[in-house]
mmCIF file of C-alpha atoms in Angstrom:
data_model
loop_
_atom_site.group_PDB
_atom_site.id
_atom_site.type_symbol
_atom_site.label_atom_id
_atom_site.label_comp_id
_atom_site.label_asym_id
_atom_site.label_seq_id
_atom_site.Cartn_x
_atom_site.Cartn_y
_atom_site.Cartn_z
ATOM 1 C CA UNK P 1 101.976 108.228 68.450
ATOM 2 C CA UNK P 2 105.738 109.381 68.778
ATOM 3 C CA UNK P 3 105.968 111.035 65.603
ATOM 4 C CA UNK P 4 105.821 114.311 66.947
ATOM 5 C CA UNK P 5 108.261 113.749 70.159
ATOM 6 C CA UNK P 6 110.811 116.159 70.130
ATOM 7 C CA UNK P 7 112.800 115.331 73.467
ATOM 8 C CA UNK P 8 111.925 112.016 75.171
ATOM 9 C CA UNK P 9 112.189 111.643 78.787
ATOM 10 C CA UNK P 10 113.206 107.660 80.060
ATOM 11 C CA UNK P 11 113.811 105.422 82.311
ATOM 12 C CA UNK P 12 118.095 104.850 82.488
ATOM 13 C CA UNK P 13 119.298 101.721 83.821
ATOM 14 C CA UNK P 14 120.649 102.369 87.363
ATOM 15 C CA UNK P 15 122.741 100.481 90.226
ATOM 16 C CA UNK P 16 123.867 101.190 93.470
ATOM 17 C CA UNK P 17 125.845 99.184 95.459
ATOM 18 C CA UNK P 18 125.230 100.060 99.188
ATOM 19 C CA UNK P 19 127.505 97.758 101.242
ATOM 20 C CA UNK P 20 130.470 99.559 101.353
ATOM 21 C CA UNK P 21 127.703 102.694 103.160
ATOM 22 C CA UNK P 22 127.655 103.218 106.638
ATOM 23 C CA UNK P 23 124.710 104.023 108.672
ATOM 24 C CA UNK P 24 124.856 107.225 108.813
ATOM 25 C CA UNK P 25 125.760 108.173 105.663
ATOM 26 C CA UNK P 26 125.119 111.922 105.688
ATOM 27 C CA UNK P 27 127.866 112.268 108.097
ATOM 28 C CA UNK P 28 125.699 112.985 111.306
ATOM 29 C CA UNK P 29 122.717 110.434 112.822
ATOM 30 C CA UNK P 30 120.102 113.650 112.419
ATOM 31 C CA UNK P 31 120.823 114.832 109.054
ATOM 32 C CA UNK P 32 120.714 110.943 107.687
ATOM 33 C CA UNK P 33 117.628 110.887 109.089
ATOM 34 C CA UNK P 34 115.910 113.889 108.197
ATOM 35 C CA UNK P 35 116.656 112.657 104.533
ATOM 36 C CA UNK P 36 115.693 109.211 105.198
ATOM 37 C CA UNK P 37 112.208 109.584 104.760
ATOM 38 C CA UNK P 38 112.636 109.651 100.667
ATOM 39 C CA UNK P 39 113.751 106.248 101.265
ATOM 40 C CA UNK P 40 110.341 105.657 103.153
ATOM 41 C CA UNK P 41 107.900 107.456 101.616
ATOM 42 C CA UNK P 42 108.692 107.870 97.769
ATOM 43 C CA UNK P 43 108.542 103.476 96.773
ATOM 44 C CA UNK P 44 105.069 103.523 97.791
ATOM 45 C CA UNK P 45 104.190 107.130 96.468
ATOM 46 C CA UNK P 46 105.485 106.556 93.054
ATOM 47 C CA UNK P 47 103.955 104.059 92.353
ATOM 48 C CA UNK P 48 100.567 105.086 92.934
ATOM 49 C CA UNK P 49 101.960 108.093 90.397
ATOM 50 C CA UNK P 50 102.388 105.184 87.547
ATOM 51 C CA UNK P 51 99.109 103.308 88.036
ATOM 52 C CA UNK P 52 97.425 106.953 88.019
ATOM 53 C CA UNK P 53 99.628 108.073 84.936
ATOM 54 C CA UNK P 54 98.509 104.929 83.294
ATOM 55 C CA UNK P 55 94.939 105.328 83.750
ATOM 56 C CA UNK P 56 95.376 108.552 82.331
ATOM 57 C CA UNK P 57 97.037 107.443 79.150
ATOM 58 C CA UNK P 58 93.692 106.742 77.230
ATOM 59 C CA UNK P 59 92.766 110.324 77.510
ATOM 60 C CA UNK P 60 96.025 112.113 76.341
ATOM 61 C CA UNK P 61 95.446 113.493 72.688
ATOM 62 C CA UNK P 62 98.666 115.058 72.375
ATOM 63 C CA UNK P 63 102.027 113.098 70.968
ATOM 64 C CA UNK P 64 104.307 114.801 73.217
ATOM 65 C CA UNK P 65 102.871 114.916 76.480
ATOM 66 C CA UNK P 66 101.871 111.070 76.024
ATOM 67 C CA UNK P 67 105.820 110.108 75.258
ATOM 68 C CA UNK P 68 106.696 112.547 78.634
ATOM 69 C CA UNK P 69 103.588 110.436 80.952
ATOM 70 C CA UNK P 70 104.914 107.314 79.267
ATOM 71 C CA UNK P 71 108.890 108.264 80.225
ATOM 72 C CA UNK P 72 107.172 109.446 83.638
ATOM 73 C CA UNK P 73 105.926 106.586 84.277
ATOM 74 C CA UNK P 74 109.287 104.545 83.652
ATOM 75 C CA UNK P 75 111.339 106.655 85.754
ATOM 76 C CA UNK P 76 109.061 106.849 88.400
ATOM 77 C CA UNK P 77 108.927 102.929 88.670
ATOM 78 C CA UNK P 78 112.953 103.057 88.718
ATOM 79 C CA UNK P 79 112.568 105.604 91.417
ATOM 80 C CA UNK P 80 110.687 103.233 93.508
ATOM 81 C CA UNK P 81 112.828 100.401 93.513
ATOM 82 C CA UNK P 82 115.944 102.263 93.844
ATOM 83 C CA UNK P 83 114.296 103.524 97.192
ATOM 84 C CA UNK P 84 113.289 100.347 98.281
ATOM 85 C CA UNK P 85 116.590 99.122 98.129
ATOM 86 C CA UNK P 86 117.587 101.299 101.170
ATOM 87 C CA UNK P 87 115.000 100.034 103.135
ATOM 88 C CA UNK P 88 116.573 96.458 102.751
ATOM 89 C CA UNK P 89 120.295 98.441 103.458
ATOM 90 C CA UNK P 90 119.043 99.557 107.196
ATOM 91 C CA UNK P 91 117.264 96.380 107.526
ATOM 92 C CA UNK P 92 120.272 95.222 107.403
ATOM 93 C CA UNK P 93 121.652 97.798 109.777
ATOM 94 C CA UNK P 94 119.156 96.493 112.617
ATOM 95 C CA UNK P 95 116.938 99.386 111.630
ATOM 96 C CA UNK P 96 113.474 98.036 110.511
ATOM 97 C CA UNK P 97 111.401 100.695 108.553
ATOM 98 C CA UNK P 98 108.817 97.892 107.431
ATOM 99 C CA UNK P 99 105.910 99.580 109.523
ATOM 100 C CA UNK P 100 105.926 102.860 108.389
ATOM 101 C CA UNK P 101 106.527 101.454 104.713
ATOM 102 C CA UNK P 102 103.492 99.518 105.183
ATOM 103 C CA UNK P 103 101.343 102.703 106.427
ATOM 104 C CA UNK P 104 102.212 104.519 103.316
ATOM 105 C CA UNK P 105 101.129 101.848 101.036
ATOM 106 C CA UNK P 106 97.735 101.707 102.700
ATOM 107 C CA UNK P 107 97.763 105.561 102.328
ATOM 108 C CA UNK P 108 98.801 106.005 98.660
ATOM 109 C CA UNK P 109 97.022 102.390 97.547
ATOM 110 C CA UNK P 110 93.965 102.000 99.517
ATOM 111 C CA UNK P 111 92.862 105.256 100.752
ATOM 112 C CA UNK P 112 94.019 108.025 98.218
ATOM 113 C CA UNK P 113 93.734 105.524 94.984
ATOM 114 C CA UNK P 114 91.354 102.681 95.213
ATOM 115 C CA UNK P 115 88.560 103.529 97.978
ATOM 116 C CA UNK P 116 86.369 105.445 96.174
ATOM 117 C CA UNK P 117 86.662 103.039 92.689
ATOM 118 C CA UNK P 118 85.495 100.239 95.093
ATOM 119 C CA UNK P 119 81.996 101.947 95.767
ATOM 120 C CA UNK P 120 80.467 101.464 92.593
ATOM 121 C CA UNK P 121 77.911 104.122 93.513
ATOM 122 C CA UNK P 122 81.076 106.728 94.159
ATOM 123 C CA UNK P 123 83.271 105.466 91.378
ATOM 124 C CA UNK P 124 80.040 106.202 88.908
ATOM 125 C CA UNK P 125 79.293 109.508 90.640
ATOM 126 C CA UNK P 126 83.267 110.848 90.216
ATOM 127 C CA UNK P 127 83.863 109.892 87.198
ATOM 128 C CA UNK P 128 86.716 111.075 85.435
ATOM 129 C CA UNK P 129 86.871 113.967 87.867
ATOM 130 C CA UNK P 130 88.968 111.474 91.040
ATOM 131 C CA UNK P 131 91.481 110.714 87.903
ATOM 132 C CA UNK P 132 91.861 114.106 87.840
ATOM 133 C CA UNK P 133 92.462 115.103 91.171
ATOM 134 C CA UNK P 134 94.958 112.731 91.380
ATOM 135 C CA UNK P 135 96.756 113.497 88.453
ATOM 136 C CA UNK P 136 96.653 117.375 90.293
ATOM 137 C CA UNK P 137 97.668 115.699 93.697
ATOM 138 C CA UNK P 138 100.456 114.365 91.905
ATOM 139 C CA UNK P 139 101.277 117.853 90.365
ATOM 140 C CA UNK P 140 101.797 119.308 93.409
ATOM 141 C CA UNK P 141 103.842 116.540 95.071
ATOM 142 C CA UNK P 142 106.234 116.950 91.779
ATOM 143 C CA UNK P 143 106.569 120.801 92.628
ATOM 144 C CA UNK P 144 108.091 119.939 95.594
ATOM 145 C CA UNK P 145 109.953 116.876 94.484
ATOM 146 C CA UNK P 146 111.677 119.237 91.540
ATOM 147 C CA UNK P 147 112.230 121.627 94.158
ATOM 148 C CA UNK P 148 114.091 119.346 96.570
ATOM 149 C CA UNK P 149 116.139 117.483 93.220
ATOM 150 C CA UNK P 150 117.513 121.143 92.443
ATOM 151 C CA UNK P 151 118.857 121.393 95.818
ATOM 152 C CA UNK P 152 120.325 118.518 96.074
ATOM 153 C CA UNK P 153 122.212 118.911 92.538
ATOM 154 C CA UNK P 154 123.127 122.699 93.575
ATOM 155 C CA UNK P 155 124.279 121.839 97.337
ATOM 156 C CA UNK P 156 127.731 121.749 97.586
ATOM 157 C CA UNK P 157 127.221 121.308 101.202
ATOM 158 C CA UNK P 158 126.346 117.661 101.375
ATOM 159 C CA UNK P 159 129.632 116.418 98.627
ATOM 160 C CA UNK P 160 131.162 114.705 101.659
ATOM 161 C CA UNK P 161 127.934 112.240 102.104
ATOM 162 C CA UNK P 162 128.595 108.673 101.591
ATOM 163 C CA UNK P 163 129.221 108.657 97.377
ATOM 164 C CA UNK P 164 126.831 105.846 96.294
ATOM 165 C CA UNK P 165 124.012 107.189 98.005
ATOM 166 C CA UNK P 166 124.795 110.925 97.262
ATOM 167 C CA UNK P 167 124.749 109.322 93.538
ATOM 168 C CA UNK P 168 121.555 107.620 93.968
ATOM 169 C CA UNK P 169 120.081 110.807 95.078
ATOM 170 C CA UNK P 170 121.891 113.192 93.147
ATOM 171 C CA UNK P 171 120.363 110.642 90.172
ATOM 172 C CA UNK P 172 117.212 110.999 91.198
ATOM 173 C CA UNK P 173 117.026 114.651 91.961
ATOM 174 C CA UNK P 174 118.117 115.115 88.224
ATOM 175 C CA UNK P 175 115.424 112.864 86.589
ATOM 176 C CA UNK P 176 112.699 115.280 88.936
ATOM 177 C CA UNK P 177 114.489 118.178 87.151
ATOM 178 C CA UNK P 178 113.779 116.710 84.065
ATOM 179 C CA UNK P 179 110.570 115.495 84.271
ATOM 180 C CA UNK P 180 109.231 118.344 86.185
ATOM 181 C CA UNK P 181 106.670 119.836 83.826
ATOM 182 C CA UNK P 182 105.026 116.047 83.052
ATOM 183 C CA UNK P 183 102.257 116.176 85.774
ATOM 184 C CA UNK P 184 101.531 119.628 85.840
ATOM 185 C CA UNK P 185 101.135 119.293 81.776
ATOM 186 C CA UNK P 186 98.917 116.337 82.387
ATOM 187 C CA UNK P 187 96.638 117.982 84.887
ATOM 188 C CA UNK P 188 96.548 121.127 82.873
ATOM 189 C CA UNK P 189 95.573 118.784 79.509
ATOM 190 C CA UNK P 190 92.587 117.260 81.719
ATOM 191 C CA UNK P 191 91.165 119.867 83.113
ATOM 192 C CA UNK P 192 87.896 121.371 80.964
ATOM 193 C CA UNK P 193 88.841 125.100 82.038
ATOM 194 C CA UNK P 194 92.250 127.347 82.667
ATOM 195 C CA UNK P 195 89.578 128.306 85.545
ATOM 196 C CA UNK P 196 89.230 125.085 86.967
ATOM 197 C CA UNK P 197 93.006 124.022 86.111
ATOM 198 C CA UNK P 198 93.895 127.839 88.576
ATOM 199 C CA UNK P 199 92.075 126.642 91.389
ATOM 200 C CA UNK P 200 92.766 122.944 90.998
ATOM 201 C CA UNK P 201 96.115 123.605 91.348
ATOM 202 C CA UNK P 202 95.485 126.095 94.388
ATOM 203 C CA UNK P 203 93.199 123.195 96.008
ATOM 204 C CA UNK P 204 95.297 120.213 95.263
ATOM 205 C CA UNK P 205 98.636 122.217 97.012
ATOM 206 C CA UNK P 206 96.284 123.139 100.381
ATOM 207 C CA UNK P 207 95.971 119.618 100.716
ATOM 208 C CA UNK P 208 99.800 118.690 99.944
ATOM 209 C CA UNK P 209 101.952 120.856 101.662
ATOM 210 C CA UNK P 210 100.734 119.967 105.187
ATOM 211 C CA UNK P 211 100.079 116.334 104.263
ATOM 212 C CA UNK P 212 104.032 116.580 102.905
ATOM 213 C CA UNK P 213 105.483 118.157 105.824
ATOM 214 C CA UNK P 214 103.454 115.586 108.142
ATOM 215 C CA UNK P 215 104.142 112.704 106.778
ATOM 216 C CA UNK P 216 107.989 114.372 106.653
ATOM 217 C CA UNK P 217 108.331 114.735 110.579
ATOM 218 C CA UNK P 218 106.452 111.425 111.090
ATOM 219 C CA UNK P 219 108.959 109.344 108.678
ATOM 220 C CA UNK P 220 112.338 111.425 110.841
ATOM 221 C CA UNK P 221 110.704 110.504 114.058
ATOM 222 C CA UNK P 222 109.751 107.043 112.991
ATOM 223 C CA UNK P 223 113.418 106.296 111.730
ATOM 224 C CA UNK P 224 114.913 107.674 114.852
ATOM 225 C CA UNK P 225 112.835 105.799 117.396
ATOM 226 C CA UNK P 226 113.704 102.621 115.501
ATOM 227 C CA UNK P 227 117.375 103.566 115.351
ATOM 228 C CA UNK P 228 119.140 101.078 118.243
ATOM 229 C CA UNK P 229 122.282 103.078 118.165
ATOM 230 C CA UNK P 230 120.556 106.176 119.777
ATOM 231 C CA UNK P 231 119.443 106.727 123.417
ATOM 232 C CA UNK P 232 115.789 107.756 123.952
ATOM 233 C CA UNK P 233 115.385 111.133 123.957
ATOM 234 C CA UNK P 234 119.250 112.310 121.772
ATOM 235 C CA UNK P 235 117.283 113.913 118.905
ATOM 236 C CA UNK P 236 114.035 115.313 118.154
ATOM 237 C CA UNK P 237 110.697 112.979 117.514
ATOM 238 C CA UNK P 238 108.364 115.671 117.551
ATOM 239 C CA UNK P 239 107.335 117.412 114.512
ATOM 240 C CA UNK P 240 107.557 120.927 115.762
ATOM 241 C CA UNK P 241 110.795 120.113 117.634
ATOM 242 C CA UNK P 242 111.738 118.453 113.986
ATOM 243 C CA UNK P 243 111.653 121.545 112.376
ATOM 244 C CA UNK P 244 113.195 123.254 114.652
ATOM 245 C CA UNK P 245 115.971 121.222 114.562
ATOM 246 C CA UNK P 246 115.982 121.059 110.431
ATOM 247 C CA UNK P 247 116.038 125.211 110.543
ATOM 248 C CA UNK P 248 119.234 124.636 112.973
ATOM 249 C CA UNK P 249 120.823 122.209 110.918
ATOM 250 C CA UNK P 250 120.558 124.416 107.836
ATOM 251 C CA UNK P 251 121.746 127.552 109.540
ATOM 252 C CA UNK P 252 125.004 125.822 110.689
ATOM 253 C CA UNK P 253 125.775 123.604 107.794
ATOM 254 C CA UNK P 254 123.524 123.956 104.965
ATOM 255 C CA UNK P 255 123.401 120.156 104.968
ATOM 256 C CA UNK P 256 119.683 120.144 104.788
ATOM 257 C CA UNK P 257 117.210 122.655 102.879
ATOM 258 C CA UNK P 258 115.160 124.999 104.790
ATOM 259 C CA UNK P 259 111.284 124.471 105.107
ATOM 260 C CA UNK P 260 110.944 128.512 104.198
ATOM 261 C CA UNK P 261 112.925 127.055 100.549
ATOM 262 C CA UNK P 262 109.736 125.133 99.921
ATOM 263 C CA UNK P 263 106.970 127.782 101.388
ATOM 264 C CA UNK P 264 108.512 130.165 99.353
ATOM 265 C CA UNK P 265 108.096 128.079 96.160
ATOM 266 C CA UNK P 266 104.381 127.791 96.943
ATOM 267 C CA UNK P 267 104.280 131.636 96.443
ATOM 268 C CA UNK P 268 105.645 131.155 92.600
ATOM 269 C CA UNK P 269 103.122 128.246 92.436
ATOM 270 C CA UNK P 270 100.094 130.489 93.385
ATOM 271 C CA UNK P 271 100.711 132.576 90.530
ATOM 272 C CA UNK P 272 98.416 131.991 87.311
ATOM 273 C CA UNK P 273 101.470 132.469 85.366
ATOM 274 C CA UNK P 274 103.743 129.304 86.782
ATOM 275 C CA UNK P 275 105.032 126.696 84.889
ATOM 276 C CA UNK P 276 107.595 124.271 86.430
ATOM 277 C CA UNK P 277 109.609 124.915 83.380
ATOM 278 C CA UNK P 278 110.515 128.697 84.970
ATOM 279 C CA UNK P 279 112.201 126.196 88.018
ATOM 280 C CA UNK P 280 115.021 123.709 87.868
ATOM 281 C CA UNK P 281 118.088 124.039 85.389
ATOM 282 C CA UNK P 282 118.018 121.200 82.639
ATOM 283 C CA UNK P 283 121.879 121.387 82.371
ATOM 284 C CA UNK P 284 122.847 121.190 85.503
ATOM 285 C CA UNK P 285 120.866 117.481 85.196
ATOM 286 C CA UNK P 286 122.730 116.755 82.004
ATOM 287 C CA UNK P 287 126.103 117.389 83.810
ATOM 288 C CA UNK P 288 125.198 114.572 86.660
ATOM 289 C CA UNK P 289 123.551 112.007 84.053
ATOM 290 C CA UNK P 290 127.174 111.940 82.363
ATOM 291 C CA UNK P 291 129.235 112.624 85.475
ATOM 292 C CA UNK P 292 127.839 109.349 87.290
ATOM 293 C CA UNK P 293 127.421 108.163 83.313
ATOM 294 C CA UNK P 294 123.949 107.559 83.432
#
């Protein structure tokens, strides 16, 4: 099945060691924060990417795109328990994110994966087709993933963050620059229609970008209120007040990317003529796998 690969994309074998890290490792309590959340929300949400991607291996005809899902798949499950690792580092720190952790798995396992395939009646009236849509949820979540990795390998901004975790992220935020074209390749190689793969795209992205920013603002507020070294009320819980405070941050320090950085990538998405390749720079990954010698 490989005999056609011409560049594979894989898992690398990874360590951090977090216990030399302080708390607030990206120098100020908000801005550690307002990242925080891929710590919270990605373990859960890539995995349900590798037991989709899995499913979906059975129907990929092509050699190249089924070495990419199958490299996908093992850097995705990496991903995860990289992540999950911080979540035992602020345990640690008296900060327990266990809750909110626990919401997103019954979001990305039980509700958005496995409801309707326990309704026999719905799992035989779907079909293929809730396969699909996943596969084009996950296509859209990726957008914004490779997005976010190519600021956070262009950002000179945020070199004085704590170094393990800046590698950790700067890591990961090269393997989304890598990878970025899997899911959108595999949605586009499922679809019956360049018709229906347009406006699957367009549909799958409506539903995203608000669930993304959401769940966002919920994860900052939910870290902060759980956060014993702040008073009630010394930074923003609110999502509107969140944003605010996000815009703020970026227009004094650049520490953080602007929301308007991913709205305007939706506009490039929107076009019929996008392809994730046109984003991200694959040499600027390169130069942090053999910097931090991954």
């Amino acid at each position: 099945m490989n005999a056609a690969v011409e560049h594979l994309i894989q898992a690398r074998k990874v360590q951090f060691d977090l216990s030399q890290s302080p708390i607030y490792w990206a120098e100020t309590p908000f801005v550690t924060h307002a990242i925080n959340p891929l710590h919270i929300l990605l373990p859960q949400g890539e995995l349900w990417f590798c037991r989709v991607f899995n499913r979906a291996l059975p129907d990929i005809a092509d050699p190249q795109l089924y070495a990419d899902v199958k490299g996908f798949i093992g850097q995705e499950a990496v991903h995860s328990r990289s992540h999950s690792n911080v979540i035992d580092f602020y345990k640690l720190q008296g900060i327990d994110l266990t809750d909110f952790v626990n919401i997103t798995e019954t979001l990305f396992k039980d509700l958005i994966d496995e409801l309707p395939l326990k309704q026999r009646w719905l799992a035989k009236l779907l079909g293929k087709n809730w396969l699909v849509f996943q596969v084009g949820l996950i296509a859209a979540i990726e957008h914004f993933t490779s997005i976010l990795g190519m600021w956070v390998l262009e950002e000179k901004a945020i070199n004085n963050f704590d170094p393990e975790i800046l590698r950790l992220i700067r890591w990961h935020g090269a393997e989304e620059v890598e990878h970025r074209a899997v899911a959108f390749d595999l949605f586009q190689h499922l679809c019956k229609s360049k018709l229906g793969f347009y406006a699957g795209r367009q549909f799958t992205m409506s539903l995203v970008f608000p669930l993304f920013v959401i769940l966002w603002t919920r994860a900052i507020g939910f870290t902060i209120e759980q956060d014993p070294n702040l008073k009630k009320g010394q930074l923003p819980t609110s999502m509107l007040s969140i944003l605010r405070e996000v815009e703020k941050e970026f227009e004094r320090s650049a520490r953080l990317p602007s929301v308007k950085l991913l709205i305007k990538s939706i506009g490039r998405w929107m076009k019929p003529s996008y392809d994730p390749r046109q984003e991200g720079n694959d040499q600027l990954a390169a130069y942090y796998f053999k910097a931090y010698d991954f």
